[in-house]
XYZ file of C-alpha atoms in Angstrom:
652
model
C -7.558 -18.964 24.112
C -6.473 -15.698 25.731
C -3.750 -15.327 23.094
C -6.343 -15.764 20.309
C -8.629 -13.201 21.931
C -5.753 -10.720 22.246
C -4.793 -11.267 18.612
C -8.386 -10.676 17.532
C -8.424 -7.364 19.403
C -5.148 -6.277 17.791
C -6.250 -7.250 14.268
C -7.323 -4.305 12.078
C -11.102 -3.929 11.646
C -12.749 -5.553 8.649
C -14.020 -2.206 7.281
C -10.386 -1.110 6.977
C -8.985 -4.227 5.331
C -11.914 -5.517 3.232
C -10.626 -3.986 -0.013
C -7.145 -5.445 0.467
C -8.375 -8.974 -0.215
C -8.072 -9.869 -3.910
C -11.346 -10.536 -5.683
C -11.806 -13.846 -7.417
C -11.692 -12.965 -11.072
C -10.084 -14.573 -14.121
C -7.146 -12.839 -15.758
C -8.277 -11.063 -18.960
C -5.452 -12.278 -21.165
C -6.689 -10.529 -24.301
C -6.903 -7.188 -22.458
C -3.426 -7.755 -21.004
C -2.006 -8.357 -24.477
C -3.710 -5.214 -25.845
C -2.370 -3.135 -22.965
C 1.154 -4.431 -23.542
C 1.124 -3.494 -27.222
C -0.740 -0.196 -26.762
C 1.681 1.155 -24.155
C 4.949 -0.281 -25.469
C 4.550 0.349 -29.212
C 4.409 4.181 -28.898
C 7.606 4.110 -26.818
C 9.297 2.058 -29.531
C 8.209 4.503 -32.233
C 9.232 7.509 -30.127
C 12.634 5.992 -29.361
C 13.241 5.166 -33.029
C 12.307 8.732 -34.013
C 14.494 10.245 -31.300
C 11.416 11.682 -29.522
C 10.900 9.523 -26.407
C 8.815 12.269 -24.795
C 6.350 12.111 -27.658
C 6.134 8.358 -27.265
C 5.528 8.777 -23.523
C 2.580 11.105 -24.175
C 1.047 8.689 -26.667
C 1.467 5.877 -24.124
C -0.166 8.070 -21.481
C -3.196 8.476 -23.726
C -3.178 4.728 -24.339
C -3.129 4.143 -20.578
C -6.375 6.111 -20.226
C -7.920 4.044 -23.020
C -6.834 0.765 -21.424
C -8.347 1.727 -18.077
C -11.596 2.873 -19.711
C -12.060 -0.201 -21.930
C -14.577 -1.939 -19.670
C -17.575 -2.568 -21.968
C -18.485 -5.869 -23.633
C -20.068 -4.889 -26.940
C -17.851 -3.375 -29.627
C -20.240 -0.483 -30.247
C -20.117 0.474 -26.572
C -16.347 0.109 -26.472
C -16.032 2.682 -29.238
C -18.161 5.062 -27.192
C -16.443 4.286 -23.857
C -12.956 4.871 -25.251
C -13.476 7.700 -27.735
C -15.641 10.136 -25.748
C -13.438 10.259 -22.606
C -10.369 10.711 -24.812
C -11.852 13.899 -26.259
C -12.416 15.274 -22.750
C -8.895 14.231 -21.805
C -7.464 16.126 -24.765
C -9.398 19.221 -23.730
C -8.106 18.833 -20.185
C -4.442 18.659 -21.158
C -4.912 21.666 -23.430
C -6.339 23.752 -20.581
C -3.629 22.506 -18.239
C -0.757 23.453 -20.521
C -2.162 26.974 -20.833
C -1.675 27.535 -17.069
C 1.644 25.670 -16.649
C 3.779 27.587 -14.116
C 1.060 30.242 -13.785
C 0.810 30.050 -9.977
C -2.532 31.220 -8.614
C -4.063 31.296 -12.066
C -3.469 27.526 -12.237
C -5.136 27.151 -8.826
C -8.281 28.935 -10.012
C -8.445 27.180 -13.383
C -7.963 23.686 -11.953
C -10.541 24.360 -9.239
C -13.117 25.408 -11.845
C -12.276 22.355 -13.970
C -12.743 20.185 -10.872
C -16.208 21.669 -10.308
C -17.226 20.952 -13.901
C -15.646 17.501 -13.786
C -17.523 16.584 -10.631
C -20.849 17.816 -11.955
C -20.716 16.008 -15.301
C -19.765 12.830 -13.472
C -23.347 12.605 -12.193
C -24.796 12.084 -15.682
C -23.671 8.504 -16.222
C -20.779 6.047 -16.411
C -19.202 7.400 -19.607
C -19.632 10.972 -18.387
C -17.978 10.008 -15.110
C -14.885 8.659 -16.884
C -14.906 11.705 -19.158
C -14.943 14.023 -16.163
C -12.141 12.043 -14.573
C -9.924 12.345 -17.663
C -10.776 16.015 -18.082
C -9.421 16.751 -14.620
C -6.565 14.246 -14.634
C -5.079 15.512 -17.875
C -5.572 19.131 -16.848
C -3.501 18.374 -13.730
C -0.833 16.659 -15.845
C -0.734 19.576 -18.281
C -0.405 22.092 -15.434
C 2.280 20.086 -13.604
C 4.540 18.593 -16.281
C 6.679 20.353 -18.917
C 5.012 19.079 -22.090
C 6.223 19.523 -25.669
C 5.339 22.627 -27.678
C 3.350 23.904 -29.548
C 0.124 23.968 -27.531
C -1.789 21.636 -29.874
C 0.795 18.832 -29.805
C 0.135 17.262 -26.354
C -3.642 16.893 -26.962
C -2.934 15.380 -30.368
C -0.455 12.861 -28.939
C -2.859 11.827 -26.168
C -5.631 11.332 -28.716
C -3.253 9.208 -30.781
C -2.720 6.970 -27.762
C -6.458 6.510 -27.317
C -6.672 5.794 -31.041
C -4.105 3.006 -30.713
C -6.211 1.312 -28.031
C -9.356 1.787 -30.098
C -7.796 0.207 -33.184
C -6.465 -2.768 -31.202
C -9.840 -3.205 -29.528
C -11.791 -3.224 -32.783
C -9.516 -5.546 -34.770
C -11.753 -8.539 -34.078
C -15.058 -6.730 -34.640
C -15.535 -7.952 -38.262
C -15.004 -11.535 -37.103
C -16.813 -11.520 -33.765
C -19.682 -9.117 -34.569
C -22.451 -9.740 -32.030
C -20.515 -12.390 -30.071
C -20.125 -10.294 -26.884
C -23.842 -9.449 -26.804
C -24.813 -13.091 -27.365
C -22.424 -14.209 -24.625
C -23.919 -11.755 -22.133
C -27.525 -12.799 -22.854
C -26.526 -16.470 -22.734
C -24.885 -15.777 -19.383
C -28.202 -14.434 -18.106
C -29.949 -17.626 -19.247
C -27.367 -19.663 -17.346
C -27.891 -17.486 -14.272
C -31.611 -18.299 -14.525
C -30.749 -22.005 -14.689
C -28.647 -21.577 -11.541
C -31.630 -19.930 -9.844
C -33.880 -22.856 -10.756
C -31.343 -25.232 -9.234
C -31.186 -23.116 -6.069
C -34.956 -23.019 -5.423
C -35.731 -24.364 -1.986
C -32.095 -24.148 -0.854
C -30.340 -21.681 1.485
C -28.384 -20.296 -1.470
C -31.463 -19.023 -3.289
C -31.160 -15.373 -2.170
C -27.496 -15.095 -3.182
C -28.241 -16.692 -6.542
C -31.139 -14.290 -7.046
C -28.797 -11.362 -6.478
C -26.334 -12.706 -9.032
C -29.187 -13.043 -11.526
C -30.309 -9.449 -10.890
C -26.798 -8.218 -11.641
C -26.723 -10.291 -14.816
C -30.101 -8.930 -15.954
C -29.017 -5.354 -15.243
C -25.840 -5.847 -17.246
C -27.635 -7.483 -20.183
C -30.334 -4.810 -20.430
C -27.771 -2.019 -20.084
C -25.723 -3.525 -22.886
C -28.621 -4.042 -25.303
C -30.779 -1.016 -24.541
C -27.827 1.372 -24.690
C -27.534 0.578 -28.399
C -31.257 0.369 -29.134
C -32.437 2.921 -31.703
C -35.857 4.501 -31.854
C -36.342 3.793 -35.536
C -37.640 0.384 -36.637
C -34.799 -0.388 -39.070
C -32.521 -1.513 -36.252
C -29.839 -4.170 -36.062
C -31.475 -7.547 -36.555
C -29.041 -9.111 -34.070
C -29.885 -6.614 -31.324
C -33.628 -6.962 -31.912
C -33.394 -10.722 -31.686
C -31.241 -10.671 -28.543
C -33.564 -8.211 -26.831
C -36.529 -10.474 -27.629
C -34.639 -13.453 -26.194
C -33.760 -11.497 -23.065
C -37.368 -10.411 -22.576
C -38.468 -14.025 -23.052
C -36.450 -15.229 -20.068
C -38.190 -12.829 -17.654
C -41.276 -15.092 -17.252
C -38.897 -17.943 -16.382
C -37.390 -15.743 -13.648
C -40.862 -14.975 -12.310
C -41.802 -18.657 -12.391
C -38.611 -19.454 -10.462
C -39.793 -17.074 -7.746
C -43.091 -18.950 -7.663
C -41.262 -22.290 -7.467
C -39.439 -20.989 -4.398
C -42.838 -20.894 -2.624
C -43.503 -24.589 -3.244
C -43.923 -26.668 -0.065
C -40.589 -27.973 1.179
C -41.837 -31.572 1.234
C -41.953 -31.504 -2.585
C -38.163 -31.319 -2.677
C -36.074 -29.443 -5.248
C -37.251 -28.814 -8.765
C -36.604 -31.620 -11.238
C -33.249 -31.220 -12.972
C -35.007 -31.128 -16.360
C -36.017 -27.478 -15.824
C -32.521 -25.946 -15.369
C -31.155 -28.319 -18.012
C -33.717 -27.030 -20.520
C -32.740 -23.401 -19.793
C -29.051 -24.231 -20.205
C -29.749 -25.725 -23.614
C -31.465 -22.474 -24.546
C -28.389 -20.575 -23.310
C -26.171 -22.638 -25.602
C -28.481 -21.875 -28.538
C -28.444 -18.147 -27.770
C -24.655 -18.032 -27.527
C -24.206 -19.984 -30.751
C -26.731 -17.749 -32.540
C -28.729 -20.748 -33.653
C -32.304 -20.328 -34.810
C -34.934 -22.176 -36.755
C -37.022 -25.199 -35.891
C -34.025 -27.363 -35.066
C -33.458 -25.420 -31.881
C -36.910 -26.172 -30.587
C -36.899 -29.834 -31.581
C -33.827 -30.410 -29.429
C -35.787 -29.553 -26.281
C -36.770 -32.721 -24.361
C -40.222 -32.809 -22.736
C -40.497 -31.290 -19.260
C -42.136 -33.088 -16.314
C -45.910 -32.966 -15.983
C -46.842 -29.763 -14.044
C -47.911 -30.469 -10.459
C -49.324 -27.088 -9.455
C -49.421 -23.372 -10.269
C -45.642 -22.910 -9.908
C -44.526 -25.721 -12.186
C -47.341 -24.926 -14.611
C -46.002 -21.360 -14.882
C -42.470 -22.679 -15.290
C -43.494 -25.084 -18.047
C -45.243 -22.324 -19.994
C -42.404 -19.825 -19.492
C -39.685 -22.206 -20.703
C -41.831 -23.170 -23.674
C -42.305 -19.526 -24.588
C -38.565 -18.839 -24.237
C -37.766 -21.807 -26.486
C -40.159 -20.474 -29.126
C -38.526 -17.036 -29.071
C -34.982 -18.428 -29.115
C -35.665 -20.468 -32.255
C -37.266 -17.530 -34.101
C -35.019 -16.196 -36.846
C -36.695 -12.777 -37.069
C -38.762 -11.719 -34.022
C -41.188 -8.844 -34.330
C -39.156 -5.620 -33.937
C -42.172 -3.889 -32.386
C -42.612 -6.541 -29.702
C -38.945 -6.707 -28.805
C -39.060 -3.727 -26.490
C -42.751 -3.538 -25.575
C -42.119 -5.016 -22.129
C -39.809 -2.136 -21.255
C -41.271 0.698 -23.283
C -39.910 2.618 -26.216
C -36.601 4.445 -25.741
C -36.633 8.178 -25.321
C -35.456 10.302 -28.228
C -32.074 12.005 -28.338
C -33.616 15.407 -27.555
C -35.330 14.022 -24.457
C -32.197 12.236 -23.236
C -30.168 15.424 -23.715
C -32.727 17.427 -21.765
C -32.645 14.927 -18.905
C -28.842 14.979 -18.823
C -28.784 18.788 -18.717
C -31.363 18.809 -15.951
C -29.345 16.258 -13.952
C -26.236 18.374 -14.451
C -27.597 21.805 -13.545
C -30.493 21.200 -11.148
C -29.396 18.186 -9.148
C -28.337 18.894 -5.585
C -26.149 15.781 -5.592
C -24.380 17.026 -8.726
C -23.555 20.374 -7.149
C -22.505 18.807 -3.837
C -20.092 16.430 -5.494
C -18.733 19.141 -7.791
C -18.127 21.445 -4.825
C -16.472 18.681 -2.804
C -14.112 17.859 -5.644
C -13.395 21.536 -6.352
C -12.623 22.168 -2.674
C -10.180 19.263 -2.502
C -8.439 20.167 -5.763
C -8.255 23.826 -4.744
C -6.713 22.960 -1.375
C -4.210 20.622 -3.018
C -3.145 23.284 -5.515
C -2.885 25.953 -2.816
C -0.771 23.620 -0.707
C 1.716 22.805 -3.465
C 1.824 26.480 -4.470
C 2.711 27.619 -0.947
C 4.975 24.716 0.018
C 7.736 23.419 -2.239
C 6.595 19.854 -2.897
C 8.706 17.852 -5.407
C 6.657 16.605 -8.352
C 3.681 18.393 -6.783
C 1.159 17.351 -9.400
C 1.073 13.897 -7.754
C -0.821 15.403 -4.824
C -3.581 16.673 -7.084
C -3.587 13.487 -9.150
C -4.106 11.442 -5.993
C -7.011 13.654 -4.923
C -8.584 13.226 -8.358
C -8.375 9.438 -8.241
C -9.648 9.178 -4.675
C -12.513 11.656 -4.978
C -14.690 9.466 -7.167
C -17.642 8.487 -4.936
C -19.409 6.869 -7.903
C -16.456 4.465 -8.032
C -16.657 3.582 -4.322
C -16.397 4.982 -0.813
C -14.077 7.999 -0.567
C -12.750 6.687 2.719
C -11.965 3.201 1.456
C -10.492 4.527 -1.802
C -8.148 6.820 0.138
C -6.958 3.922 2.265
C -6.619 1.566 -0.681
C -4.849 4.229 -2.745
C -2.225 4.627 -0.024
C -1.680 0.877 0.276
C -1.663 0.402 -3.500
C 0.894 3.154 -4.042
C 3.125 1.731 -1.324
C 2.892 -1.689 -2.989
C 3.605 -0.302 -6.459
C 6.735 1.615 -5.508
C 8.919 -1.496 -4.920
C 8.130 -2.454 -8.525
C 9.024 1.014 -9.799
C 12.240 1.440 -7.784
C 14.445 -1.077 -9.622
C 13.022 0.077 -12.964
C 13.917 3.728 -12.369
C 17.231 2.867 -10.717
C 18.625 0.217 -13.062
C 16.898 0.440 -16.443
C 18.586 2.997 -18.740
C 16.338 5.149 -20.877
C 16.162 4.110 -24.484
C 15.212 0.806 -26.053
C 15.136 -0.924 -22.667
C 12.034 1.106 -21.806
C 10.035 -0.791 -24.441
C 10.200 -4.368 -23.042
C 9.915 -3.058 -19.481
C 6.763 -1.131 -20.381
C 5.363 -4.147 -22.253
C 5.762 -6.218 -19.093
C 4.408 -3.591 -16.683
C 1.405 -2.871 -18.918
C 0.212 -6.486 -18.758
C -0.186 -6.109 -14.996
C -2.815 -3.356 -15.317
C -5.744 -5.451 -16.646
C -4.592 -8.501 -14.673
C -4.515 -6.713 -11.309
C -7.403 -4.306 -11.968
C -9.775 -7.280 -11.837
C -8.568 -8.011 -8.291
C -9.531 -4.661 -6.770
C -8.735 -0.966 -6.563
C -5.597 -1.328 -4.411
C -4.182 -3.872 -6.848
C -5.005 -1.633 -9.818
C -3.192 1.259 -8.111
C -0.165 -0.963 -7.481
C -0.060 -1.855 -11.201
C -0.575 1.689 -12.510
C 1.949 3.383 -10.177
C 5.170 2.102 -11.842
C 3.734 2.746 -15.321
C 2.915 6.376 -14.533
C 6.286 6.885 -12.842
C 8.138 5.546 -15.864
C 6.134 7.676 -18.314
C 6.477 10.847 -16.249
C 10.208 10.268 -15.881
C 10.502 10.121 -19.654
C 8.948 13.608 -19.720
C 10.808 15.394 -16.898
C 13.907 13.169 -16.297
C 13.929 13.621 -12.530
C 14.868 10.006 -11.878
C 14.911 7.556 -9.012
C 15.434 9.978 -6.131
C 11.795 11.120 -6.282
C 10.315 7.663 -5.643
C 9.977 8.309 -1.913
C 8.490 11.804 -2.440
C 5.966 10.087 -4.731
C 4.698 8.125 -1.718
C 4.676 11.268 0.426
C 2.695 13.158 -2.235
C 0.172 10.335 -2.427
C -0.277 10.295 1.329
C -0.793 14.072 1.311
C -3.433 13.705 -1.414
C -5.189 10.935 0.513
C -5.164 13.082 3.657
C -6.693 16.057 1.805
C -9.411 13.787 0.399
C -10.230 12.373 3.824
C -10.332 15.760 5.538
C -11.895 18.040 2.923
C -13.781 15.450 0.883
C -15.028 13.167 3.635
C -14.922 14.521 7.194
C -15.996 18.076 6.318
C -19.113 16.792 4.487
C -21.037 14.972 7.197
C -23.940 13.877 5.048
C -25.835 11.745 7.521
C -26.007 8.043 6.845
C -29.806 8.230 7.057
C -29.852 10.808 4.253
C -27.598 8.826 1.939
C -28.990 5.360 2.581
C -32.002 5.482 4.873
C -34.045 7.681 2.550
C -33.091 5.562 -0.461
C -34.246 2.450 1.360
C -37.485 4.206 2.344
C -38.115 5.043 -1.318
C -37.557 1.388 -2.241
C -40.087 0.286 0.403
C -42.637 2.836 -0.871
C -42.074 1.594 -4.432
C -42.576 -1.948 -3.174
C -45.953 -0.919 -1.738
C -46.914 0.479 -5.149
C -45.768 -2.739 -6.799
C -47.931 -4.854 -4.480
C -50.925 -2.687 -5.318
C -50.191 -2.839 -9.059
C -49.660 -6.598 -8.983
C -53.065 -7.454 -7.510
C -55.481 -4.720 -8.568
C -55.872 -6.101 -12.095
C -57.194 -9.446 -13.182
C -55.000 -12.301 -14.412
C -53.321 -11.542 -17.735
C -54.057 -7.794 -17.684
C -51.600 -4.899 -17.737
C -48.599 -7.248 -17.811
C -46.259 -4.809 -19.687
C -46.758 -2.127 -17.021
C -46.084 -4.615 -14.218
C -43.020 -5.960 -16.045
C -41.552 -2.466 -16.436
C -42.269 -1.561 -12.812
C -40.851 -4.845 -11.514
C -37.650 -4.533 -13.579
C -37.115 -0.956 -12.336
C -37.771 -2.014 -8.756
C -35.312 -4.892 -8.899
C -32.708 -2.524 -10.356
C -33.334 0.058 -7.633
C -33.004 -2.601 -4.945
C -29.745 -3.727 -6.530
C -28.503 -0.126 -6.325
C -29.579 0.119 -2.679
C -27.702 -3.098 -1.934
C -24.571 -1.688 -3.626
C -24.833 1.517 -1.568
C -25.101 -0.489 1.638
C -22.126 -2.643 0.677
C -20.181 0.558 0.040
C -21.215 1.903 3.444
C -19.998 -1.295 5.117
C -16.431 -0.319 4.117
C -16.622 2.985 5.996
C -15.661 3.444 9.658
C -18.217 3.728 12.475
C -20.839 5.011 12.876
C -21.636 4.704 9.142
C -20.422 1.130 8.765
C -22.016 0.013 12.039
C -25.406 1.445 11.069
C -25.211 -0.128 7.632
C -24.451 -3.465 9.278
C -27.470 -3.070 11.551
C -29.831 -2.224 8.689
C -28.474 -4.781 6.237
C -31.109 -7.417 7.182
C -33.821 -4.909 6.224
C -32.394 -4.629 2.692
C -32.594 -8.407 2.374
C -36.129 -8.419 3.820
C -37.363 -5.875 1.259
C -35.863 -7.924 -1.568
C -37.735 -10.972 -0.276
C -40.998 -9.008 -0.246
C -40.581 -8.078 -3.905
C -39.638 -11.634 -4.823
C -42.610 -13.074 -2.924
C -44.965 -10.567 -4.547
C -43.761 -11.632 -7.996
C -44.127 -15.301 -7.072
C -47.636 -14.818 -5.684
C -48.754 -12.954 -8.794
C -47.431 -15.765 -11.009
C -49.303 -18.343 -8.946
C -52.494 -16.298 -9.232
C -52.039 -16.228 -13.002
C -51.923 -20.041 -12.977
C -54.809 -20.967 -10.745
C -53.950 -19.941 -7.176
C -56.613 -18.008 -5.167
C -57.030 -14.329 -6.059
C -56.492 -11.971 -3.086
C -59.270 -9.653 -1.960
C -58.991 -5.879 -2.126
C -58.920 -5.757 1.676
C -55.888 -8.065 1.798
C -54.048 -5.994 -0.801
C -54.892 -2.749 1.038
C -53.681 -4.166 4.357
C -50.278 -5.231 2.982
C -49.868 -1.966 1.067
C -50.691 0.056 4.186
C -48.118 -1.827 6.267
C -45.418 -1.174 3.676
C -46.347 2.499 3.404
C -46.144 2.832 7.199
C -42.725 1.162 7.142
C -41.455 3.588 4.482
C -42.683 6.564 6.519
C -41.039 5.218 9.675
C -37.736 4.861 7.829
C -37.950 8.485 6.676
C -38.999 10.048 9.976
C -37.752 7.607 12.601
C -41.268 7.327 14.053
C -42.361 4.167 15.826
C -44.281 1.596 13.815
C -47.933 1.113 14.624
C -49.067 -2.427 15.478
C -50.471 -4.484 12.610
C -53.460 -6.770 12.378
C -53.041 -10.503 12.010
C -53.905 -12.003 8.636
C -55.477 -15.410 8.229
C -52.823 -18.064 7.450
C -54.816 -19.370 4.490
C -55.343 -16.011 2.761
C -53.892 -15.429 -0.700
C -51.255 -12.927 0.517
C -50.186 -14.763 3.675
C -46.626 -15.288 2.392
C -46.226 -11.610 1.512
C -47.692 -10.561 4.862
C -45.207 -12.840 6.632
C -42.285 -11.197 4.821
C -43.652 -7.702 5.535
C -43.907 -8.497 9.256
C -40.315 -9.762 9.188
C -39.165 -6.481 7.595
C -41.097 -4.431 10.146
C -39.541 -6.457 12.960
C -36.070 -5.573 11.648
C -36.970 -1.877 11.392
C -38.771 -1.656 14.748
C -35.609 -0.973 16.803
C -34.899 2.072 14.634
C -38.229 3.668 15.448
């Protein structure tokens, strides 16, 4: 026993090693095959033409496209691959202009880092674009690239074009298949939630469903146009996705059923799974509805709501041409291009978070460039490249990424060493690259450290084709990476002590305040009234809570005191989610015959939530609350609110 206790004390802490465990994810074989062809084919063409350096640059552009190809729908994949490639081409152009320019290169790369960091705050595609802008600028400033000045950008764009062509080969045949698969996956997640009602796994299943809903809406609404002559497939899928929301709400109500009633009958999740199959197959027409077996006789408000919701979803799924106006009424019309551009510009120029991140990244890049300018560091651009990869807070914790980057690089070097030592340049580079490229999608799904381990030998091989410095710089590659990680930790993490309460506590307080508004909105109108407004507010609130949960999970990977505080407050995140879920369930039950709460009951619950939000912001002690009658309409919500306040009380 003493030996086990001693071993436990000597084991590294979980916040340090959490990212080193491989995630459970299937191997994307199609992506692995595309990566193999996209990175190896340019080397074959370059070798045949006697220009292996040109082939290496095209493969480098293809590598960026492979890493950025993360969307499901073909339309989004075009956007996700093409736009960052344009920024990458601009970056390499600016970098080549300051190659071997000393302090001029320091200033230029620092300014590019500031711009890169600021545009990363706009959105996911902008973040990848900013990353490629800076990465390729560093490559252009650190590697001797072919002349004239316009050739390297053109070759990199050609590499992105290769990935784009390979990605879109199946578009004419598969059309809306990815979108249908995603929406069908959400239906299946709803069926899982129905099966989990009344069980200890309900909360975890609800979280998985929230992620699925977020992904589905992001995928469909990103391509939604303001005009009415939109894609019939997208309109239909959006209508089907909206139709499953009442089933989700009814599942929340079913969770409140008395435990002595047992689990829901299996007919309910089975019916939703049949709808999922119909959505994925793209079937419509009356035959879809006739295949639905009858559901059990409703035994109360919850099952009555569930019966109606599944019936409505079945009607929408079998419609061939849903009303294009109704398809997005639950979520509101999309903003116009001018409005979205204005919002993006405002987020870029006026956001404090945008400026803070831009300055952090610029400081780290500037320090890295100054260091390699003052000290002779072999292959010095690796230091700046490492800083660029690590300093992406929107991709995860800076601390954990620095640690994982170091481990991943150390793991990737043993793969690169025999390649650089034993494989002669020429035609042998092609099969070796084809093999190494397949590892990138396969290992990227396992985690950031595994992705780094897969990318490291590929980048080393490509860079060696450009500067021919060979095997003896493998060890300096590790040293450069460790230097870059150290700069990121010191200048990008420790010197920016944004308090944990500011980053997470205030966000959680905002979510609690929004929950108070949702409770008020849910019960201040009569049954059946103002449902679109409630649906939009509820969907936004669930998304915000999902973001808060992600931020807390990110904080759990950081060292104390941040990780310890996140661990202490984690139960409060779960408690707030339960309040929102219980509010939705209670509203559904009211809509189907349960007692309507009084204004006094609604005001009391809202006041308690508002007090909790204020206490989270200020750290003030919570005032005592009044007891609520156990038979009142909001007794379940009040119970969850008291549980949340009990979790937060020690922080007051």
